[in-house]
Amino acid sequence: DGKDDAIVEPARIEEKITRKRSRPRRPKRNLPLALQGLMGEANLRYAKGETELAIKICMEII
């Protein structure tokens, strides 16, 4: 009789659910406001496809 196969006990459902272990978060790097602005500018330039200019701006930050 196939009806018994469709019924799943709640304990079995809990066994199937596995929790994903979260990684410990890295501390956020705090940049001065001037450098945060430059990072934003570099990000925008990269997003627009101006990769060479974005790289130059990033090198300034470093």
Short mmCIF file of C-alpha atoms in Angstrom, two decimals:
data_model
loop_
_atom_site.label_atom_id
_atom_site.label_comp_id
_atom_site.label_asym_id
_atom_site.label_seq_id
_atom_site.Cartn_x
_atom_site.Cartn_y
_atom_site.Cartn_z
CA ASP A 1 0.00 0.00 0.00
CA GLY A 2 1.69 3.24 -1.18
CA LYS A 3 -0.10 5.58 1.24
CA ASP A 4 2.30 4.85 4.09
CA ASP A 5 5.26 5.99 1.99
CA ALA A 6 3.79 9.49 1.58
CA ILE A 7 3.45 10.03 5.35
CA VAL A 8 6.67 11.35 6.86
CA GLU A 9 7.16 11.59 10.60
CA PRO A 10 8.13 15.05 11.95
CA ALA A 11 11.31 13.60 13.49
CA ARG A 12 12.48 12.48 10.06
CA ILE A 13 11.86 15.93 8.60
CA GLU A 14 14.04 17.49 11.31
CA GLU A 15 16.84 15.04 10.49
CA LYS A 16 16.79 16.16 6.86
CA ILE A 17 17.11 19.85 7.75
CA THR A 18 20.76 20.69 8.19
CA ARG A 19 21.91 24.07 9.36
CA LYS A 20 24.64 25.79 7.46
CA ARG A 21 27.49 26.83 9.72
CA SER A 22 28.20 30.52 9.44
CA ARG A 23 31.76 31.72 9.12
CA PRO A 24 33.09 34.16 11.66
CA ARG A 25 32.91 37.65 10.21
CA ARG A 26 36.02 39.64 9.52
CA PRO A 27 36.26 43.01 11.22
CA LYS A 28 35.31 45.82 8.88
CA ARG A 29 38.19 48.01 7.82
CA ASN A 30 37.61 51.62 8.74
CA LEU A 31 38.98 53.99 6.13
CA PRO A 32 39.20 57.74 6.54
CA LEU A 33 36.42 59.63 4.74
CA ALA A 34 38.76 60.88 2.02
CA LEU A 35 39.83 57.34 1.17
CA GLN A 36 36.24 56.08 1.32
CA GLY A 37 35.38 58.69 -1.31
CA LEU A 38 38.24 57.52 -3.50
CA MET A 39 37.13 53.91 -3.12
CA GLY A 40 33.63 54.92 -4.18
CA GLU A 41 35.02 56.75 -7.18
CA ALA A 42 37.13 53.74 -8.16
CA ASN A 43 34.10 51.48 -7.81
CA LEU A 44 32.00 53.70 -10.07
CA ARG A 45 34.75 53.91 -12.68
CA TYR A 46 35.12 50.12 -12.67
CA ALA A 47 31.36 49.66 -12.99
CA LYS A 48 31.35 51.99 -16.00
CA GLY A 49 34.09 49.95 -17.63
CA GLU A 50 36.88 52.44 -17.00
CA THR A 51 39.12 49.80 -15.48
CA GLU A 52 42.47 51.48 -16.09
CA LEU A 53 41.38 54.63 -14.26
CA ALA A 54 39.84 52.53 -11.48
CA ILE A 55 43.15 50.70 -11.03
CA LYS A 56 45.06 54.00 -10.85
CA ILE A 57 42.69 55.30 -8.18
CA CYS A 58 43.06 52.08 -6.18
CA MET A 59 46.83 52.33 -6.41
CA GLU A 60 46.59 55.87 -4.98
CA ILE A 61 44.65 54.51 -2.02
CA ILE A 62 47.24 51.82 -1.39
#
